[in-house]
Amino acid sequence: MRADAVEAVIRGLKRAGVSIATYLPDSLLKELYPALDADPDIRTIPVTNEGEGAALAGGVFLSGKRAVLVMENSGLRAATEHLARLGLGAGIPVVMIMSYRGEMGENNWWAIPHGVTMEPLLQTLRTPYTIVREVDEIEQAIVNAYETAYSSYHHTAVVLGGGIVR
Amino acid sequence: MSMSRYECMQLLGARLNDDALVILSLGGSVDEWYNAAPHMREASLFQQQLGCVTPEALGLAVGLPHRRIVSLDTDGGLLFNLGALATVANEQPGNLFIVVWDNECYQSIGGPRTHTQAGRVDLAAIAQGAGIRHAYTARTLEEFDRHCADGLAANEPYVVVAKTDGILQPGIKRKHSDGREDKYIFVRHVEELEGITIMGPSEHN
């Protein structure tokens, strides 16, 4: 992941008022995780699977603080059960930032399912999302994701793809 | 030898006032808690989320580190996501008390057994192995009450696995709100307690 993209993500999170980041690390956003860990304004909480991260982020919402769930897009599959219950069931929003594994041009066979399942799952979960491929669009996309999540009380997602992560 | 969950709840409820916050699991424990601790209704988030309860309570505990948070999880719910114990251990929240109602069955769907019923799976030992130093099993009301006292005063995560009998308390009032309404009730309560706005006004009304 490009260094200027890492900075843009953190700028966006700060503008959105995020103080807690929960994540399960992946390779495409590899440089983002230590940068989040090192940021004095953000507490990071690594989790054992993305569903746990979704629930944790939901709990942070209930406290009045703002959280983000950062993961590979495959994490959406692990978190679907939790996201469905939190969002569709109770109206507790989780804002997600995920890498776009399996995008057109993917050269790993194992990553193909991640690309195949991501958008249908987001749509099934009625989760609005923005796919960002330009660094200068990252910050505002993140701010927008929080505005919509806190107006709809439902999940939103920012997907980082293209040259940002590859 | 196991005990009544409802009586355990009455003991725990007597130790709480509504400046503590509770997140609880699904099934029969919902209506029981609603009746056993009526003073905690607005301070309790009633959820229908297997595997979400303790992670959600951890998020709340991290967001409100000055406030006591109680997770009322279950054997089925905890077994669904055992990794949550490892995360709790690593984060070491000083304000999180976790009760696991272990009735050894999926009571809300008629009682098929969970993995604890065969007597081999020890949830307190799993929690200790995950790195939660204070993790215990309670089999009597006296033991449970003592762990509530200790757990609510602890400054590190504390787990008590309550071995309960799986008999639903008869004749209790049903909670009739859904998860969405419960969320609003809970959030408005947190807003009032903390003097903050969580679900705020739109730009234009």
CSV table of C-alpha atoms in Angstrom, one decimal:
chain,number,residue,atom,x,y,z
A,1,MET,CA,0.0,0.0,0.0
A,2,ARG,CA,1.3,3.5,-0.9
A,3,ALA,CA,2.6,5.7,1.9
A,4,ASP,CA,0.4,8.6,0.7
A,5,ALA,CA,-2.6,6.3,0.8
A,6,VAL,CA,-1.9,5.3,4.4
A,7,GLU,CA,-1.7,9.0,5.3
A,8,ALA,CA,-4.9,9.7,3.5
A,9,VAL,CA,-6.8,6.9,5.3
A,10,ILE,CA,-5.6,8.2,8.7
A,11,ARG,CA,-6.5,11.8,7.7
A,12,GLY,CA,-10.0,10.6,6.8
A,13,LEU,CA,-10.5,8.6,10.0
A,14,LYS,CA,-9.4,11.6,12.1
A,15,ARG,CA,-11.8,14.0,10.2
A,16,ALA,CA,-14.6,11.5,10.9
A,17,GLY,CA,-13.8,11.5,14.6
A,18,VAL,CA,-12.5,7.9,14.8
A,19,SER,CA,-10.5,7.0,17.9
A,20,ILE,CA,-10.7,3.2,17.8
A,21,ALA,CA,-9.6,0.9,15.0
A,22,THR,CA,-10.2,-2.8,15.1
A,23,TYR,CA,-8.6,-5.0,12.5
A,24,LEU,CA,-7.5,-8.4,11.2
A,25,PRO,CA,-4.4,-7.6,9.2
A,26,ASP,CA,-4.0,-8.5,5.5
A,27,SER,CA,-1.3,-8.2,2.9
A,28,LEU,CA,-2.7,-5.5,0.7
A,29,LEU,CA,-3.1,-3.0,3.5
A,30,LYS,CA,0.0,-4.2,5.3
A,31,GLU,CA,1.5,-0.8,5.8
A,32,LEU,CA,-1.7,0.7,7.2
A,33,TYR,CA,-1.8,-1.5,10.4
A,34,PRO,CA,1.5,-0.4,12.0
A,35,ALA,CA,0.7,3.2,11.1
A,36,LEU,CA,-2.6,2.9,12.9
A,37,ASP,CA,-0.8,1.2,15.8
A,38,ALA,CA,1.7,4.1,16.0
A,39,ASP,CA,-0.9,6.9,15.9
A,40,PRO,CA,-1.3,8.4,19.3
A,41,ASP,CA,-4.9,9.4,18.6
A,42,ILE,CA,-6.1,6.0,17.6
A,43,ARG,CA,-6.4,2.9,19.8
A,44,THR,CA,-6.0,-0.3,17.8
A,45,ILE,CA,-7.6,-3.6,18.8
A,46,PRO,CA,-6.6,-6.6,16.7
A,47,VAL,CA,-9.2,-9.4,16.7
A,48,THR,CA,-9.3,-13.1,15.9
A,49,ASN,CA,-11.9,-12.8,13.1
A,50,GLU,CA,-13.7,-10.1,11.4
A,51,GLY,CA,-17.1,-11.0,12.9
A,52,GLU,CA,-15.6,-10.3,16.3
A,53,GLY,CA,-14.3,-7.0,15.0
A,54,ALA,CA,-17.7,-6.0,13.7
A,55,ALA,CA,-19.3,-6.7,17.1
A,56,LEU,CA,-16.6,-4.8,18.8
A,57,ALA,CA,-17.0,-1.8,16.5
A,58,GLY,CA,-20.8,-2.0,17.2
A,59,GLY,CA,-20.1,-1.9,21.0
A,60,VAL,CA,-17.9,1.2,20.4
A,61,PHE,CA,-20.8,2.9,18.6
A,62,LEU,CA,-23.0,2.3,21.6
A,63,SER,CA,-20.4,4.1,23.8
A,64,GLY,CA,-20.5,7.3,21.7
A,65,LYS,CA,-17.0,6.9,20.4
A,66,ARG,CA,-16.3,6.1,16.7
A,67,ALA,CA,-14.7,2.9,15.4
A,68,VAL,CA,-13.6,1.5,12.1
A,69,LEU,CA,-13.2,-2.1,11.1
A,70,VAL,CA,-10.2,-2.6,8.8
A,71,MET,CA,-9.7,-5.9,6.9
A,72,GLU,CA,-9.3,-7.7,3.6
A,73,ASN,CA,-12.6,-8.1,1.7
A,74,SER,CA,-12.6,-11.8,2.5
A,75,GLY,CA,-13.3,-10.7,6.1
A,76,LEU,CA,-16.7,-9.6,4.9
A,77,ARG,CA,-17.6,-13.3,4.6
A,78,ALA,CA,-16.5,-14.1,8.1
A,79,ALA,CA,-18.4,-11.0,9.4
A,80,THR,CA,-21.6,-11.4,7.5
A,81,GLU,CA,-23.5,-13.2,10.3
A,82,HIS,CA,-22.5,-10.5,12.8
A,83,LEU,CA,-23.1,-7.6,10.4
A,84,ALA,CA,-26.6,-8.9,9.5
A,85,ARG,CA,-27.6,-9.1,13.1
A,86,LEU,CA,-26.1,-5.8,14.2
A,87,GLY,CA,-27.2,-3.8,11.2
A,88,LEU,CA,-30.3,-5.4,9.7
A,89,GLY,CA,-31.5,-6.6,13.1
A,90,ALA,CA,-30.7,-3.8,15.6
A,91,GLY,CA,-29.6,-0.8,13.5
A,92,ILE,CA,-26.1,-0.7,15.0
A,93,PRO,CA,-23.7,0.6,12.3
A,94,VAL,CA,-20.2,-0.6,11.5
A,95,VAL,CA,-18.0,1.4,9.1
A,96,MET,CA,-15.6,-0.8,7.3
A,97,ILE,CA,-12.4,-0.2,5.3
A,98,MET,CA,-11.4,-3.2,3.2
A,99,SER,CA,-8.8,-4.1,0.6
A,100,TYR,CA,-10.1,-5.2,-2.8
A,101,ARG,CA,-8.6,-8.7,-3.2
A,102,GLY,CA,-9.6,-10.4,-6.4
A,103,GLU,CA,-10.1,-7.2,-8.4
A,104,MET,CA,-9.7,-7.4,-12.2
A,105,GLY,CA,-6.0,-8.2,-12.7
A,106,GLU,CA,-5.7,-10.5,-9.6
A,107,ASN,CA,-2.9,-12.9,-10.1
A,108,ASN,CA,-3.5,-15.2,-7.1
A,109,TRP,CA,-6.0,-18.1,-7.6
A,110,TRP,CA,-7.0,-18.1,-4.0
A,111,ALA,CA,-8.0,-14.5,-4.1
A,112,ILE,CA,-10.5,-14.9,-6.9
A,113,PRO,CA,-13.4,-15.8,-4.5
A,114,HIS,CA,-12.8,-12.6,-2.6
A,115,GLY,CA,-13.5,-10.5,-5.7
A,116,VAL,CA,-16.5,-12.7,-6.7
A,117,THR,CA,-18.3,-12.5,-3.3
A,118,MET,CA,-17.5,-8.9,-2.1
A,119,GLU,CA,-20.0,-6.8,-4.0
A,120,PRO,CA,-22.9,-9.3,-3.8
A,121,LEU,CA,-22.4,-9.6,-0.1
A,122,LEU,CA,-22.3,-5.8,0.4
A,123,GLN,CA,-25.5,-5.5,-1.6
A,124,THR,CA,-27.1,-8.4,0.3
A,125,LEU,CA,-26.3,-6.6,3.6
A,126,ARG,CA,-27.8,-3.4,2.1
A,127,THR,CA,-24.5,-1.7,2.8
A,128,PRO,CA,-23.6,1.3,0.6
A,129,TYR,CA,-20.0,1.3,-0.5
A,130,THR,CA,-17.4,3.3,-2.4
A,131,ILE,CA,-14.7,1.7,-4.4
A,132,VAL,CA,-11.7,4.0,-4.3
A,133,ARG,CA,-8.8,3.7,-6.7
A,134,GLU,CA,-7.3,7.2,-6.5
A,135,VAL,CA,-5.4,8.3,-3.4
A,136,ASP,CA,-6.9,11.8,-3.5
A,137,GLU,CA,-10.4,10.4,-3.1
A,138,ILE,CA,-9.7,8.3,0.0
A,139,GLU,CA,-10.1,10.9,2.7
A,140,GLN,CA,-13.4,12.2,1.5
A,141,ALA,CA,-14.8,8.7,0.9
A,142,ILE,CA,-14.1,7.8,4.5
A,143,VAL,CA,-15.7,11.0,5.8
A,144,ASN,CA,-18.7,10.3,3.6
A,145,ALA,CA,-19.0,6.7,4.8
A,146,TYR,CA,-19.3,8.0,8.4
A,147,GLU,CA,-21.9,10.6,7.4
A,148,THR,CA,-24.1,8.0,5.8
A,149,ALA,CA,-23.6,5.4,8.5
A,150,TYR,CA,-24.6,7.9,11.2
A,151,SER,CA,-27.7,9.1,9.2
A,152,SER,CA,-28.9,5.6,8.3
A,153,TYR,CA,-27.7,3.8,11.4
A,154,HIS,CA,-26.5,1.1,9.1
A,155,HIS,CA,-23.1,-0.1,7.8
A,156,THR,CA,-21.1,1.5,5.1
A,157,ALA,CA,-17.8,0.5,3.5
A,158,VAL,CA,-14.9,2.0,1.7
A,159,VAL,CA,-13.1,-0.4,-0.6
A,160,LEU,CA,-9.4,0.4,-1.4
A,161,GLY,CA,-8.5,-1.0,-4.8
A,162,GLY,CA,-6.5,-0.4,-8.0
A,163,GLY,CA,-3.1,1.3,-7.7
A,164,ILE,CA,-3.7,2.2,-4.1
A,165,VAL,CA,-3.0,-1.3,-2.9
A,166,ARG,CA,-1.2,-3.1,-5.8
B,1,MET,CA,-25.5,-29.9,41.0
B,2,SER,CA,-26.5,-26.7,39.3
B,3,MET,CA,-28.5,-23.6,40.2
B,4,SER,CA,-31.3,-21.4,38.9
B,5,ARG,CA,-30.2,-18.8,36.4
B,6,TYR,CA,-33.0,-16.6,37.6
B,7,GLU,CA,-31.9,-16.6,41.2
B,8,CYS,CA,-28.3,-15.8,40.0
B,9,MET,CA,-29.7,-12.9,38.0
B,10,GLN,CA,-31.5,-11.6,41.1
B,11,LEU,CA,-28.2,-11.7,43.1
B,12,LEU,CA,-26.3,-9.9,40.3
B,13,GLY,CA,-29.1,-7.4,39.8
B,14,ALA,CA,-29.0,-6.5,43.5
B,15,ARG,CA,-25.4,-5.6,43.1
B,16,LEU,CA,-25.9,-3.3,40.1
B,17,ASN,CA,-27.4,0.2,39.8
B,18,ASP,CA,-28.2,1.8,36.5
B,19,ASP,CA,-24.9,3.5,36.1
B,20,ALA,CA,-23.5,0.1,35.1
B,21,LEU,CA,-24.3,-1.1,31.5
B,22,VAL,CA,-25.2,-4.6,30.5
B,23,ILE,CA,-25.2,-6.4,27.2
B,24,LEU,CA,-26.9,-9.8,27.1
B,25,SER,CA,-27.4,-12.7,24.8
B,26,LEU,CA,-30.5,-14.2,23.2
B,27,GLY,CA,-33.0,-16.8,24.3
B,28,GLY,CA,-34.6,-17.4,27.7
B,29,SER,CA,-32.1,-15.2,29.5
B,30,VAL,CA,-33.6,-12.1,27.9
B,31,ASP,CA,-37.0,-12.4,29.6
B,32,GLU,CA,-35.4,-13.6,32.8
B,33,TRP,CA,-33.1,-10.6,33.1
B,34,TYR,CA,-35.9,-8.3,32.1
B,35,ASN,CA,-37.8,-9.5,35.2
B,36,ALA,CA,-35.0,-10.3,37.6
B,37,ALA,CA,-33.4,-6.9,37.3
B,38,PRO,CA,-36.2,-4.5,36.3
B,39,HIS,CA,-34.2,-1.5,37.5
B,40,MET,CA,-31.6,-2.3,34.8
B,41,ARG,CA,-34.0,-2.4,31.8
B,42,GLU,CA,-32.8,0.8,30.2
B,43,ALA,CA,-29.2,0.1,31.1
B,44,SER,CA,-29.3,-3.3,29.3
B,45,LEU,CA,-28.9,-4.0,25.6
B,46,PHE,CA,-31.0,-7.0,24.7
B,47,GLN,CA,-29.5,-8.5,21.6
B,48,GLN,CA,-30.1,-11.5,19.4
B,49,GLN,CA,-26.5,-12.1,18.5
B,50,LEU,CA,-24.7,-15.4,19.0
B,51,GLY,CA,-21.0,-14.7,19.3
B,52,CYS,CA,-21.5,-10.9,19.4
B,53,VAL,CA,-22.2,-10.3,23.1
B,54,THR,CA,-18.7,-10.3,24.7
B,55,PRO,CA,-17.0,-8.6,21.8
B,56,GLU,CA,-19.7,-5.9,21.8
B,57,ALA,CA,-19.3,-5.5,25.6
B,58,LEU,CA,-15.6,-5.2,25.0
B,59,GLY,CA,-16.2,-2.4,22.5
B,60,LEU,CA,-18.4,-0.6,25.0
B,61,ALA,CA,-15.9,-1.1,27.8
B,62,VAL,CA,-13.1,0.4,25.6
B,63,GLY,CA,-15.3,3.3,24.7
B,64,LEU,CA,-16.4,4.0,28.3
B,65,PRO,CA,-13.4,3.0,30.4
B,66,HIS,CA,-14.7,4.7,33.5
B,67,ARG,CA,-17.9,2.8,33.6
B,68,ARG,CA,-18.6,-0.8,34.7
B,69,ILE,CA,-19.7,-3.0,31.8
B,70,VAL,CA,-21.3,-6.4,32.3
B,71,SER,CA,-21.5,-9.0,29.5
B,72,LEU,CA,-24.1,-11.7,30.1
B,73,ASP,CA,-22.9,-14.3,27.6
B,74,THR,CA,-23.9,-18.0,27.2
B,75,ASP,CA,-22.2,-21.3,26.6
B,76,GLY,CA,-23.6,-21.4,23.1
B,77,GLY,CA,-22.7,-17.8,22.4
B,78,LEU,CA,-19.2,-18.0,23.7
B,79,LEU,CA,-18.4,-21.3,22.0
B,80,PHE,CA,-19.5,-19.6,18.7
B,81,ASN,CA,-16.5,-17.2,19.0
B,82,LEU,CA,-13.9,-18.4,21.5
B,83,GLY,CA,-11.3,-16.0,20.0
B,84,ALA,CA,-13.2,-13.2,21.8
B,85,LEU,CA,-11.6,-14.4,25.0
B,86,ALA,CA,-8.1,-14.0,23.6
B,87,THR,CA,-8.9,-10.5,22.5
B,88,VAL,CA,-10.3,-9.6,26.0
B,89,ALA,CA,-7.1,-11.1,27.5
B,90,ASN,CA,-4.9,-9.0,25.3
B,91,GLU,CA,-6.8,-5.8,25.8
B,92,GLN,CA,-7.2,-6.3,29.6
B,93,PRO,CA,-10.2,-4.0,30.1
B,94,GLY,CA,-10.3,-3.0,33.8
B,95,ASN,CA,-14.1,-2.5,33.7
B,96,LEU,CA,-15.4,-5.6,32.1
B,97,PHE,CA,-17.2,-8.4,34.0
B,98,ILE,CA,-18.2,-11.4,32.0
B,99,VAL,CA,-20.9,-13.8,33.2
B,100,VAL,CA,-21.4,-17.0,31.1
B,101,TRP,CA,-24.7,-18.7,31.7
B,102,ASP,CA,-23.7,-22.3,31.0
B,103,ASN,CA,-26.9,-24.5,31.0
B,104,GLU,CA,-25.2,-26.9,28.7
B,105,CYS,CA,-28.0,-26.6,26.1
B,106,TYR,CA,-29.4,-24.4,23.4
B,107,GLN,CA,-32.4,-23.7,25.6
B,108,SER,CA,-34.3,-21.2,23.4
B,109,ILE,CA,-34.8,-23.9,20.7
B,110,GLY,CA,-35.9,-26.6,23.0
B,111,GLY,CA,-32.7,-27.7,24.6
B,112,PRO,CA,-30.4,-29.6,22.3
B,113,ARG,CA,-27.0,-30.0,24.0
B,114,THR,CA,-24.1,-27.7,23.6
B,115,HIS,CA,-20.5,-28.8,23.7
B,116,THR,CA,-20.3,-28.3,27.5
B,117,GLN,CA,-22.9,-31.0,28.3
B,118,ALA,CA,-20.5,-34.0,27.9
B,119,GLY,CA,-18.5,-32.7,30.8
B,120,ARG,CA,-15.2,-32.3,29.0
B,121,VAL,CA,-15.3,-28.7,27.9
B,122,ASP,CA,-14.4,-26.3,30.6
B,123,LEU,CA,-15.1,-22.7,29.6
B,124,ALA,CA,-13.4,-21.2,32.6
B,125,ALA,CA,-10.3,-23.2,31.9
B,126,ILE,CA,-10.4,-22.0,28.2
B,127,ALA,CA,-10.7,-18.4,29.4
B,128,GLN,CA,-7.7,-18.9,31.7
B,129,GLY,CA,-5.8,-20.5,28.9
B,130,ALA,CA,-6.6,-17.5,26.7
B,131,GLY,CA,-4.9,-15.3,29.3
B,132,ILE,CA,-7.8,-14.1,31.5
B,133,ARG,CA,-6.3,-14.6,35.0
B,134,HIS,CA,-9.6,-14.4,36.9
B,135,ALA,CA,-11.9,-17.0,35.3
B,136,TYR,CA,-13.9,-19.3,37.5
B,137,THR,CA,-16.8,-21.7,37.6
B,138,ALA,CA,-19.7,-21.2,40.0
B,139,ARG,CA,-22.0,-24.1,40.9
B,140,THR,CA,-23.8,-22.6,44.0
B,141,LEU,CA,-25.6,-19.3,44.5
B,142,GLU,CA,-23.1,-18.5,47.2
B,143,GLU,CA,-20.1,-19.0,44.9
B,144,PHE,CA,-21.8,-17.0,42.2
B,145,ASP,CA,-22.6,-14.1,44.4
B,146,ARG,CA,-19.1,-14.0,45.7
B,147,HIS,CA,-17.7,-13.9,42.1
B,148,CYS,CA,-20.2,-11.1,41.3
B,149,ALA,CA,-18.8,-9.0,44.2
B,150,ASP,CA,-15.2,-9.7,43.2
B,151,GLY,CA,-15.8,-9.3,39.4
B,152,LEU,CA,-17.7,-6.0,39.8
B,153,ALA,CA,-14.8,-4.6,41.9
B,154,ALA,CA,-12.0,-6.0,39.8
B,155,ASN,CA,-9.6,-3.8,37.8
B,156,GLU,CA,-8.9,-6.5,35.2
B,157,PRO,CA,-11.2,-8.7,33.1
B,158,TYR,CA,-13.1,-11.2,35.3
B,159,VAL,CA,-15.1,-14.2,34.0
B,160,VAL,CA,-17.5,-16.4,35.9
B,161,VAL,CA,-19.1,-19.4,34.3
B,162,ALA,CA,-22.4,-20.1,36.1
B,163,LYS,CA,-23.5,-23.7,35.8
B,164,THR,CA,-27.3,-23.3,35.7
B,165,ASP,CA,-30.1,-25.9,35.5
B,166,GLY,CA,-31.7,-25.0,32.2
B,167,ILE,CA,-35.2,-24.5,33.8
B,168,LEU,CA,-36.8,-21.3,32.6
B,169,GLN,CA,-38.3,-19.2,35.3
B,170,PRO,CA,-42.1,-19.7,35.0
B,171,GLY,CA,-44.7,-17.0,34.8
B,172,ILE,CA,-42.5,-14.1,34.0
B,173,LYS,CA,-43.5,-11.1,31.8
B,174,ARG,CA,-42.3,-11.2,28.2
B,175,LYS,CA,-40.2,-8.3,26.9
B,176,HIS,CA,-42.1,-7.2,23.8
B,177,SER,CA,-39.7,-4.7,22.2
B,178,ASP,CA,-37.4,-5.7,19.3
B,179,GLY,CA,-33.7,-5.1,18.9
B,180,ARG,CA,-34.1,-1.8,17.2
B,181,GLU,CA,-36.3,-0.3,19.9
B,182,ASP,CA,-34.0,-1.8,22.5
B,183,LYS,CA,-31.0,-0.1,20.9
B,184,TYR,CA,-32.7,3.3,21.0
B,185,ILE,CA,-33.7,2.8,24.7
B,186,PHE,CA,-30.1,1.8,25.6
B,187,VAL,CA,-28.4,4.6,23.5
B,188,ARG,CA,-30.7,7.3,25.0
B,189,HIS,CA,-29.8,5.9,28.5
B,190,VAL,CA,-26.0,6.1,27.7
B,191,GLU,CA,-26.5,9.6,26.4
B,192,GLU,CA,-28.1,10.7,29.6
B,193,LEU,CA,-25.6,9.0,31.8
B,194,GLU,CA,-22.6,10.4,29.9
B,195,GLY,CA,-24.0,13.7,29.0
B,196,ILE,CA,-23.2,13.1,25.3
B,197,THR,CA,-25.1,12.7,22.0
B,198,ILE,CA,-24.6,9.4,20.2
B,199,MET,CA,-27.5,9.4,17.8
B,200,GLY,CA,-27.7,13.1,17.1
B,201,PRO,CA,-29.9,15.4,15.1
B,202,SER,CA,-29.6,15.6,11.3
B,203,GLU,CA,-28.2,18.8,9.6
B,204,HIS,CA,-31.8,19.8,9.0
B,205,ASN,CA,-34.8,18.8,10.9
